[in-house]
Coordinates of C-alpha atoms and ligand atoms in Angstrom, one line a residue:
M1 CA 0.0 0.0 0.0
S2 CA 1.6 3.3 -1.0
E3 CA 0.4 6.8 -0.7
K4 CA 0.0 9.0 -3.8
V5 CA -0.2 12.8 -3.9
L6 CA -2.1 14.0 -6.9
Q7 CA -1.6 17.7 -7.9
Y8 CA -2.7 18.2 -11.4
N9 CA -3.4 22.0 -11.3
Q10 CA -6.8 21.9 -12.9
P11 CA -5.8 20.8 -16.4
S12 CA -8.0 20.7 -19.5
L13 CA -8.2 17.2 -21.0
Q14 CA -7.6 16.7 -24.7
G15 CA -6.9 13.6 -26.9
T16 CA -7.9 10.0 -27.5
L17 CA -7.7 7.0 -25.2
A18 CA -8.1 3.3 -26.2
I19 CA -10.0 1.9 -23.3
P20 CA -8.6 -1.4 -21.8
G21 CA -10.5 -4.6 -21.9
D22 CA -13.7 -5.3 -20.1
K23 CA -13.2 -7.0 -16.7
S24 CA -16.4 -9.1 -16.8
V25 CA -15.8 -10.3 -20.4
S26 CA -12.1 -11.0 -19.7
H27 CA -12.9 -13.2 -16.7
R28 CA -15.4 -15.2 -18.7
S29 CA -13.1 -15.7 -21.7
V30 CA -10.7 -17.6 -19.5
M31 CA -13.3 -19.5 -17.6
F32 CA -15.2 -20.6 -20.6
G33 CA -12.0 -21.4 -22.5
A34 CA -11.0 -23.6 -19.6
I35 CA -14.3 -25.4 -19.5
A36 CA -14.2 -25.9 -23.3
T37 CA -12.4 -28.5 -25.3
G38 CA -9.7 -27.2 -27.6
R39 CA -8.0 -23.8 -28.1
T40 CA -9.5 -20.5 -27.2
T41 CA -7.8 -17.3 -28.3
V42 CA -8.6 -14.0 -26.6
E43 CA -7.7 -10.5 -27.9
G44 CA -8.0 -7.3 -25.8
F45 CA -7.8 -9.2 -22.5
L46 CA -7.6 -6.9 -19.4
L47 CA -4.4 -7.4 -17.5
G48 CA -6.0 -6.2 -14.3
E49 CA -5.2 -8.0 -11.1
D50 CA -8.8 -9.5 -10.9
C51 CA -8.5 -11.2 -14.3
L52 CA -4.9 -12.4 -13.5
S53 CA -6.4 -14.0 -10.4
T54 CA -8.8 -15.9 -12.7
I55 CA -5.9 -17.1 -14.9
D56 CA -3.9 -18.2 -11.8
C57 CA -6.9 -20.3 -10.5
F58 CA -7.3 -22.1 -13.8
R59 CA -3.6 -22.8 -14.1
K60 CA -3.8 -24.5 -10.6
L61 CA -6.5 -26.7 -12.2
G62 CA -4.1 -27.8 -14.9
V63 CA -5.3 -25.6 -17.7
A64 CA -2.6 -24.3 -20.1
I65 CA -2.9 -20.5 -20.4
E66 CA -0.4 -18.3 -22.3
V67 CA -0.4 -14.6 -21.9
N68 CA 1.2 -12.5 -24.6
G69 CA 0.4 -8.8 -24.1
T70 CA -3.3 -8.5 -24.2
N71 CA -3.6 -11.8 -26.2
V72 CA -4.4 -14.9 -24.2
T73 CA -4.5 -18.5 -25.4
I74 CA -6.2 -21.2 -23.4
D75 CA -5.7 -24.8 -24.2
S76 CA -7.9 -27.2 -22.4
A77 CA -9.0 -30.8 -22.7
G78 CA -12.3 -29.8 -21.1
I79 CA -13.6 -29.6 -17.6
E80 CA -13.6 -33.4 -17.2
N81 CA -9.8 -33.4 -17.5
W82 CA -9.0 -30.7 -14.9
Q83 CA -6.6 -31.7 -12.2
E84 CA -7.6 -31.6 -8.5
P85 CA -5.6 -28.6 -7.3
T86 CA -2.9 -29.2 -4.6
E87 CA -3.1 -25.6 -3.6
V88 CA -5.8 -23.2 -2.4
L89 CA -7.4 -21.3 -5.3
Y90 CA -6.7 -17.7 -4.5
T91 CA -9.2 -15.2 -6.0
G92 CA -7.7 -12.0 -4.7
N93 CA -10.1 -9.1 -4.7
S94 CA -12.3 -10.6 -7.3
G95 CA -16.0 -11.3 -6.6
T96 CA -16.6 -12.4 -10.1
T97 CA -13.8 -15.0 -9.9
T98 CA -15.0 -16.3 -6.6
R99 CA -18.7 -16.5 -7.4
L100 CA -18.6 -17.8 -11.0
M101 CA -16.0 -20.4 -10.0
L102 CA -18.3 -21.7 -7.3
G103 CA -20.9 -22.4 -10.0
I104 CA -18.3 -24.0 -12.3
L105 CA -16.5 -26.1 -9.6
A106 CA -19.8 -27.3 -8.0
G107 CA -20.5 -29.5 -11.1
S108 CA -17.0 -30.7 -11.7
S109 CA -15.6 -33.9 -10.4
I110 CA -12.9 -32.4 -8.3
H111 CA -12.3 -31.1 -4.8
S112 CA -11.1 -27.5 -4.3
V113 CA -10.7 -24.8 -1.7
M114 CA -11.1 -21.2 -2.5
T115 CA -10.2 -18.0 -0.6
G116 CA -9.5 -14.4 -1.4
D117 CA -8.3 -11.1 0.2
A118 CA -9.7 -9.3 3.2
S119 CA -12.5 -7.7 1.1
I120 CA -13.6 -11.0 -0.4
G121 CA -13.7 -12.4 3.1
K122 CA -16.5 -10.0 3.9
R123 CA -18.6 -10.4 0.8
P124 CA -21.8 -12.5 0.9
M125 CA -21.5 -15.9 -0.8
R126 CA -24.8 -17.5 0.3
R127 CA -26.5 -15.6 -2.5
V128 CA -24.7 -18.1 -4.8
I129 CA -24.3 -21.1 -2.6
D130 CA -28.0 -21.3 -1.6
P131 CA -29.2 -21.9 -5.2
L132 CA -26.2 -24.1 -5.9
R133 CA -27.0 -26.2 -2.8
Q134 CA -30.6 -26.5 -4.1
M135 CA -29.0 -28.0 -7.2
G136 CA -27.2 -30.5 -5.0
A137 CA -23.8 -28.7 -4.7
Q138 CA -21.5 -29.8 -1.8
I139 CA -20.0 -26.5 -0.6
T140 CA -18.9 -25.7 2.9
G141 CA -17.4 -22.6 4.3
R142 CA -17.2 -20.1 7.1
A143 CA -20.5 -19.1 8.7
N144 CA -22.2 -22.0 6.9
G145 CA -20.9 -21.0 3.5
Q146 CA -21.5 -17.2 3.7
Y147 CA -17.8 -16.3 3.7
T148 CA -14.5 -17.6 2.3
P149 CA -12.6 -19.8 2.7
L150 CA -14.9 -22.2 0.9
A151 CA -14.4 -25.9 0.1
I152 CA -16.2 -27.4 -2.9
Q153 CA -16.6 -31.1 -3.6
G154 CA -17.7 -31.4 -7.2
T155 CA -20.7 -33.6 -7.7
T156 CA -23.7 -34.4 -9.9
L157 CA -26.2 -31.6 -10.0
Q158 CA -29.9 -31.2 -10.8
A159 CA -31.4 -28.3 -12.8
I160 CA -33.2 -25.6 -11.0
D161 CA -35.9 -23.0 -11.7
Y162 CA -34.7 -20.0 -9.8
T163 CA -36.2 -16.6 -9.2
M164 CA -33.4 -14.1 -8.4
P165 CA -33.9 -12.2 -5.1
V166 CA -31.3 -9.6 -6.2
A167 CA -30.2 -8.3 -9.6
S168 CA -26.8 -9.9 -9.9
A169 CA -25.0 -11.2 -13.0
Q170 CA -22.6 -13.0 -10.7
V171 CA -25.4 -15.1 -9.2
K172 CA -27.1 -15.6 -12.5
S173 CA -23.9 -16.7 -14.1
A174 CA -22.9 -19.1 -11.4
I175 CA -26.3 -20.8 -11.7
L176 CA -26.1 -21.0 -15.5
L177 CA -22.6 -22.4 -15.3
A178 CA -23.7 -25.0 -12.8
G179 CA -26.7 -25.7 -15.0
L180 CA -24.4 -26.7 -17.9
R181 CA -23.3 -29.7 -15.8
A182 CA -26.8 -30.4 -14.3
E183 CA -29.5 -32.9 -15.4
G184 CA -32.4 -31.0 -16.9
T185 CA -33.1 -27.5 -18.0
T186 CA -31.9 -24.7 -15.6
I187 CA -34.0 -21.5 -15.6
V188 CA -33.1 -18.2 -14.1
R189 CA -35.7 -15.5 -13.7
E190 CA -34.6 -11.9 -13.3
S191 CA -37.0 -9.0 -12.5
E192 CA -34.3 -6.5 -13.3
V193 CA -32.0 -7.6 -16.1
S194 CA -28.3 -7.8 -15.1
R195 CA -25.3 -7.8 -17.5
D196 CA -25.7 -10.6 -20.0
H197 CA -22.0 -11.4 -21.0
T198 CA -22.4 -15.0 -19.9
E199 CA -25.4 -15.6 -22.1
R200 CA -23.7 -13.9 -25.1
M201 CA -20.4 -15.7 -24.6
L202 CA -21.8 -19.2 -24.0
R203 CA -23.4 -18.9 -27.4
Q204 CA -19.9 -18.1 -28.9
F205 CA -18.7 -21.4 -27.3
G206 CA -21.5 -23.3 -29.0
V207 CA -24.0 -23.5 -26.1
Q208 CA -27.8 -23.0 -26.7
V209 CA -29.1 -20.4 -24.3
E210 CA -32.7 -19.1 -24.5
V211 CA -33.4 -15.6 -23.3
D212 CA -37.0 -14.4 -23.2
N213 CA -38.2 -11.4 -21.2
G214 CA -35.9 -11.7 -18.2
V215 CA -36.0 -15.5 -18.2
V216 CA -32.8 -17.3 -19.2
S217 CA -32.7 -21.0 -19.7
L218 CA -30.2 -23.7 -20.8
Q219 CA -30.3 -27.4 -21.1
G220 CA -27.7 -29.3 -19.0
G221 CA -25.1 -31.6 -20.6
Q222 CA -24.0 -29.1 -23.3
T223 CA -20.3 -28.9 -24.0
L224 CA -18.2 -25.9 -25.0
T225 CA -15.9 -25.8 -27.9
G226 CA -12.8 -23.4 -28.0
T227 CA -13.3 -20.3 -30.0
H228 CA -12.1 -16.7 -30.5
V229 CA -13.2 -13.9 -28.1
A230 CA -12.7 -10.2 -28.9
V231 CA -12.9 -8.3 -25.5
P232 CA -14.5 -4.9 -25.8
G233 CA -13.1 -1.9 -23.8
D234 CA -14.6 -1.7 -20.4
I235 CA -17.4 1.0 -20.1
S236 CA -16.8 0.9 -16.4
S237 CA -13.3 2.1 -17.0
A238 CA -14.3 4.6 -19.7
A239 CA -16.8 6.0 -17.2
F240 CA -14.0 7.7 -15.2
F241 CA -12.8 9.6 -18.3
L242 CA -16.4 10.4 -19.5
V243 CA -16.9 12.1 -16.2
A244 CA -13.5 13.8 -16.2
G245 CA -14.1 15.1 -19.7
A246 CA -17.5 16.5 -18.7
I247 CA -16.3 18.3 -15.5
C248 CA -12.8 19.5 -16.4
A249 CA -12.7 23.0 -18.1
N250 CA -12.0 23.3 -21.9
S251 CA -11.9 19.6 -22.4
R252 CA -12.7 17.2 -25.2
I253 CA -11.7 13.6 -25.2
T254 CA -12.4 10.7 -27.4
L255 CA -12.6 7.1 -26.0
E256 CA -12.2 4.3 -28.4
N257 CA -13.4 0.7 -28.2
V258 CA -15.9 1.4 -25.5
G259 CA -18.2 -1.6 -24.9
I260 CA -21.9 -0.5 -25.2
N261 CA -23.7 -3.7 -24.3
P262 CA -27.2 -2.4 -23.5
T263 CA -27.1 -4.1 -20.1
R264 CA -24.1 -2.0 -19.2
D265 CA -24.7 1.4 -20.8
G266 CA -26.6 3.2 -18.0
I267 CA -23.8 5.7 -17.5
I268 CA -24.3 7.0 -21.1
E269 CA -28.0 7.4 -20.4
V270 CA -27.3 9.3 -17.2
L271 CA -24.8 11.6 -18.9
Q272 CA -27.4 12.4 -21.6
Q273 CA -30.1 13.0 -19.0
M274 CA -27.8 15.4 -17.1
G275 CA -27.2 17.4 -20.3
A276 CA -23.6 16.3 -21.1
A277 CA -22.1 17.0 -24.5
I278 CA -21.6 13.4 -25.5
T279 CA -21.6 11.6 -28.8
V280 CA -21.7 7.9 -29.2
T281 CA -20.7 6.4 -32.6
P282 CA -21.2 2.7 -32.8
S283 CA -18.5 0.6 -34.5
D284 CA -19.7 -1.4 -37.5
N285 CA -18.0 -4.7 -36.5
E286 CA -20.1 -7.8 -35.9
Q287 CA -18.9 -8.9 -32.5
A288 CA -20.8 -10.6 -29.7
E289 CA -20.3 -7.4 -27.6
P290 CA -21.0 -4.1 -29.4
T291 CA -18.5 -1.2 -29.1
A292 CA -18.5 2.5 -29.9
T293 CA -16.3 5.5 -30.1
V294 CA -17.5 8.0 -27.5
T295 CA -16.6 11.7 -27.4
I296 CA -17.3 14.0 -24.4
E297 CA -16.7 17.7 -23.9
T298 CA -16.9 20.0 -20.9
S299 CA -20.6 20.2 -20.1
T300 CA -23.2 22.2 -18.2
L301 CA -24.9 19.5 -16.1
Q302 CA -28.3 19.2 -14.4
G303 CA -29.1 17.0 -11.4
T304 CA -31.2 13.9 -12.0
T305 CA -32.8 11.0 -10.3
I306 CA -31.3 7.5 -10.8
G307 CA -33.2 4.5 -9.6
G308 CA -35.2 1.4 -10.6
D309 CA -34.1 -0.9 -13.4
I310 CA -31.3 1.3 -14.6
I311 CA -29.3 0.5 -11.4
P312 CA -27.9 -2.9 -12.5
R313 CA -26.9 -1.2 -15.8
L314 CA -24.6 1.3 -14.0
I315 CA -24.0 -0.3 -10.6
D316 CA -20.2 -0.1 -10.8
E317 CA -20.3 3.5 -12.0
I318 CA -22.2 5.0 -9.0
P319 CA -19.0 6.3 -7.3
I320 CA -18.0 8.3 -10.3
I321 CA -21.6 9.4 -11.0
A322 CA -21.7 10.7 -7.5
L323 CA -18.7 12.9 -8.3
L324 CA -20.3 14.0 -11.5
A325 CA -23.4 15.0 -9.5
T326 CA -21.3 17.3 -7.3
Q327 CA -20.7 19.4 -10.4
A328 CA -24.3 19.5 -11.6
Q329 CA -26.9 22.2 -10.9
G330 CA -29.5 21.1 -8.4
Q331 CA -30.2 17.8 -6.7
T332 CA -29.2 14.3 -7.8
I333 CA -30.9 11.3 -6.1
I334 CA -29.4 7.9 -6.4
K335 CA -31.8 5.2 -5.0
D336 CA -32.6 1.5 -5.2
A337 CA -28.8 0.9 -4.9
E338 CA -28.5 -1.1 -1.6
E339 CA -26.2 -3.5 -3.5
L340 CA -23.5 -0.9 -3.2
K341 CA -23.1 -1.9 0.5
V342 CA -21.8 -5.4 -0.5
K343 CA -19.3 -4.4 -3.2
E344 CA -15.5 -4.3 -2.7
T345 CA -16.3 -2.1 0.2
D346 CA -19.5 -0.4 1.4
R347 CA -19.7 2.0 -1.4
I348 CA -22.5 4.2 0.0
T349 CA -20.4 5.0 3.1
A350 CA -17.1 5.2 1.2
V351 CA -18.4 7.5 -1.5
V352 CA -20.2 9.8 0.9
D353 CA -17.4 10.0 3.4
E354 CA -14.7 10.7 0.8
L355 CA -16.6 13.2 -1.3
K356 CA -17.5 15.1 1.9
K357 CA -13.8 15.4 2.7
L358 CA -13.5 17.2 -0.7
G359 CA -16.3 19.6 0.2
A360 CA -19.2 18.0 -1.5
N361 CA -22.8 18.4 -0.3
I362 CA -23.8 14.7 -0.1
E363 CA -25.8 12.6 2.3
A364 CA -26.1 8.8 2.5
T365 CA -29.6 7.2 2.4
E366 CA -30.6 3.6 3.1
D367 CA -30.4 2.7 -0.6
G368 CA -28.2 5.3 -2.1
M369 CA -27.3 9.0 -1.7
V370 CA -28.5 12.5 -2.3
I371 CA -26.2 15.2 -3.7
E372 CA -26.7 18.9 -4.1
G373 CA -24.6 20.8 -6.6
P374 CA -22.7 22.4 -7.9
T375 CA -20.0 22.7 -5.2
P376 CA -16.4 23.6 -5.8
L377 CA -14.2 20.7 -4.5
H378 CA -10.9 21.2 -2.6
G379 CA -8.0 18.9 -1.9
A380 CA -8.0 16.4 1.0
A381 CA -6.4 13.2 2.2
L382 CA -8.7 10.4 1.0
R383 CA -9.1 6.7 1.9
T384 CA -9.6 4.2 -0.9
Y385 CA -10.6 1.3 1.4
G386 CA -8.5 -0.8 -1.1
D387 CA -11.4 -0.3 -3.6
H388 CA -10.2 0.5 -7.1
R389 CA -13.3 2.5 -8.0
I390 CA -13.1 4.6 -4.9
G391 CA -9.5 5.3 -5.7
M392 CA -10.2 6.3 -9.2
M393 CA -13.1 8.5 -8.1
G394 CA -10.7 10.4 -5.8
A395 CA -8.1 10.7 -8.6
I396 CA -10.7 12.1 -11.1
A397 CA -11.8 14.6 -8.4
S398 CA -8.2 15.8 -8.0
L399 CA -8.4 17.0 -11.7
I400 CA -10.7 19.8 -10.6
T401 CA -9.2 20.8 -7.2
A402 CA -6.7 23.6 -6.9
D403 CA -4.7 21.8 -4.2
A404 CA -3.6 18.2 -3.8
V405 CA -5.6 15.1 -3.2
T406 CA -3.8 12.3 -1.5
L407 CA -4.8 8.7 -1.9
D408 CA -3.8 6.3 0.9
D409 CA -3.5 3.4 -1.6
A410 CA -3.4 4.3 -5.2
E411 CA -2.1 0.9 -6.3
C412 CA -5.6 -0.6 -5.9
V413 CA -6.6 0.9 -9.3
A414 CA -4.7 -2.0 -10.9
V415 CA -7.5 -4.3 -10.0
S416 CA -9.5 -3.1 -13.0
Y417 CA -7.4 -0.3 -14.7
P418 CA -3.6 -0.7 -14.4
S419 CA -2.9 2.1 -17.0
F420 CA -5.3 4.5 -15.3
F421 CA -2.7 7.1 -14.1
E422 CA -0.8 6.9 -17.5
H423 CA -4.1 7.6 -19.2
I424 CA -4.5 10.7 -17.0
E425 CA -1.0 11.8 -18.1
A426 CA -1.8 11.2 -21.7
V427 CA -4.8 13.5 -21.9
K428 CA -4.0 16.3 -19.4
K429 CA -2.9 19.5 -21.0
Ligands
S3P1 C1 -20.0 -8.5 -12.5 C2 -21.3 -8.3 -12.0 C3 -21.6 -7.2 -11.1 C4 -20.5 -6.1 -11.0 C5 -19.1 -6.7 -10.9 C6 -18.9 -7.7 -12.1 C7 -19.8 -9.7 -13.4 O1 -21.8 -7.7 -9.8 O2 -20.7 -5.3 -9.9 O3 -18.1 -5.7 -10.9 O4 -18.8 -9.7 -14.0 O5 -20.7 -10.5 -13.5 P1 -23.2 -8.3 -9.3 O6 -23.6 -9.2 -10.4 O7 -22.9 -9.0 -8.0 O8 -24.1 -7.2 -9.1

């Protein structure tokens, strides 16, 4: 953990950035490539710490994975041929690795033990383990499986018809991945649609997945065949520079290769609602995940209300949206976002406490926050709580403060965006 002093002297931002690979899609490319038989090639892979944790876990299961820059090759003889790991599978800070692997390992034929860092040790796992146990999974863990470390004895599973109590792509994906190895047709019902990368990518690997009005189903016993995966840029990473471009004076930045999957693009809708000068030009490639070039300029912003079914489409962007709202005229209300409390840290408390230190007019609510703007922000010493998105929120705030912002742990940004500080350097004038 190392402290970083950020003193940018209120730059304008100009130029073009190629947004690094999507974290959710990168994880899945390695996981599905490991389940599949044959070779999977991935381009645009995110070399963030979370995705490297996923690679590390699958290597411990005997899967051959080569990393060459942002190209990754996975050679697997299929899930039936994985080795029983002699070491604990370490998932680091990654909720996606931990939860999706539970679904995968539950229906394998091997025994494994999984643990992660201090943040993972506090994140609820019963939301995944409860439905998996209903399918017959044998998983034990601390507090009856609520927390890591977790032990999984792979076994035969039965299909399930499951109505999701929370909007969570991690839970949905874990159930679908277990469903691949189960007897019968697994059905997951969502009242609010969460990100659909699993459904899209399973099809790329040759799996038949039906999606109809929030109901996702797949037949057990289907196998995956190695394929090529093009990872789009991560809209959750782009979000930091979209907000930076809108709030810094005399700015205009262009972000290339931004994934605009409709289950992820809530940030663009919010920027438009708030009056931002944003243009989205979709790329004309025919990939499983659509991308666009997005340009943003310094903007006059209005407060807005964000709640309901848009929340899963921007859940990871709420910290940076809160910063955006401090620069908008009037009130912004963020509601229906209790899920923030169980992210890498309690993001309602972290966002409100840290933005207050910078001078923001912001109050926490039970399910979100209320922000009054615009308020000029000033420098302060901030805590990241080891949470990459809180760290990046603080760093973007420092672009509009006259004096320095200090982050207690700036290295945590490498979880999802290792080149983040270089990208600030590349566009600041
Ligand atoms: C993710 C799903 C989201 C998101 C996380 C990545 C995924 O979590 O917050 O960063 O890759 O499936 P939930 O599905 O738990 O909301």
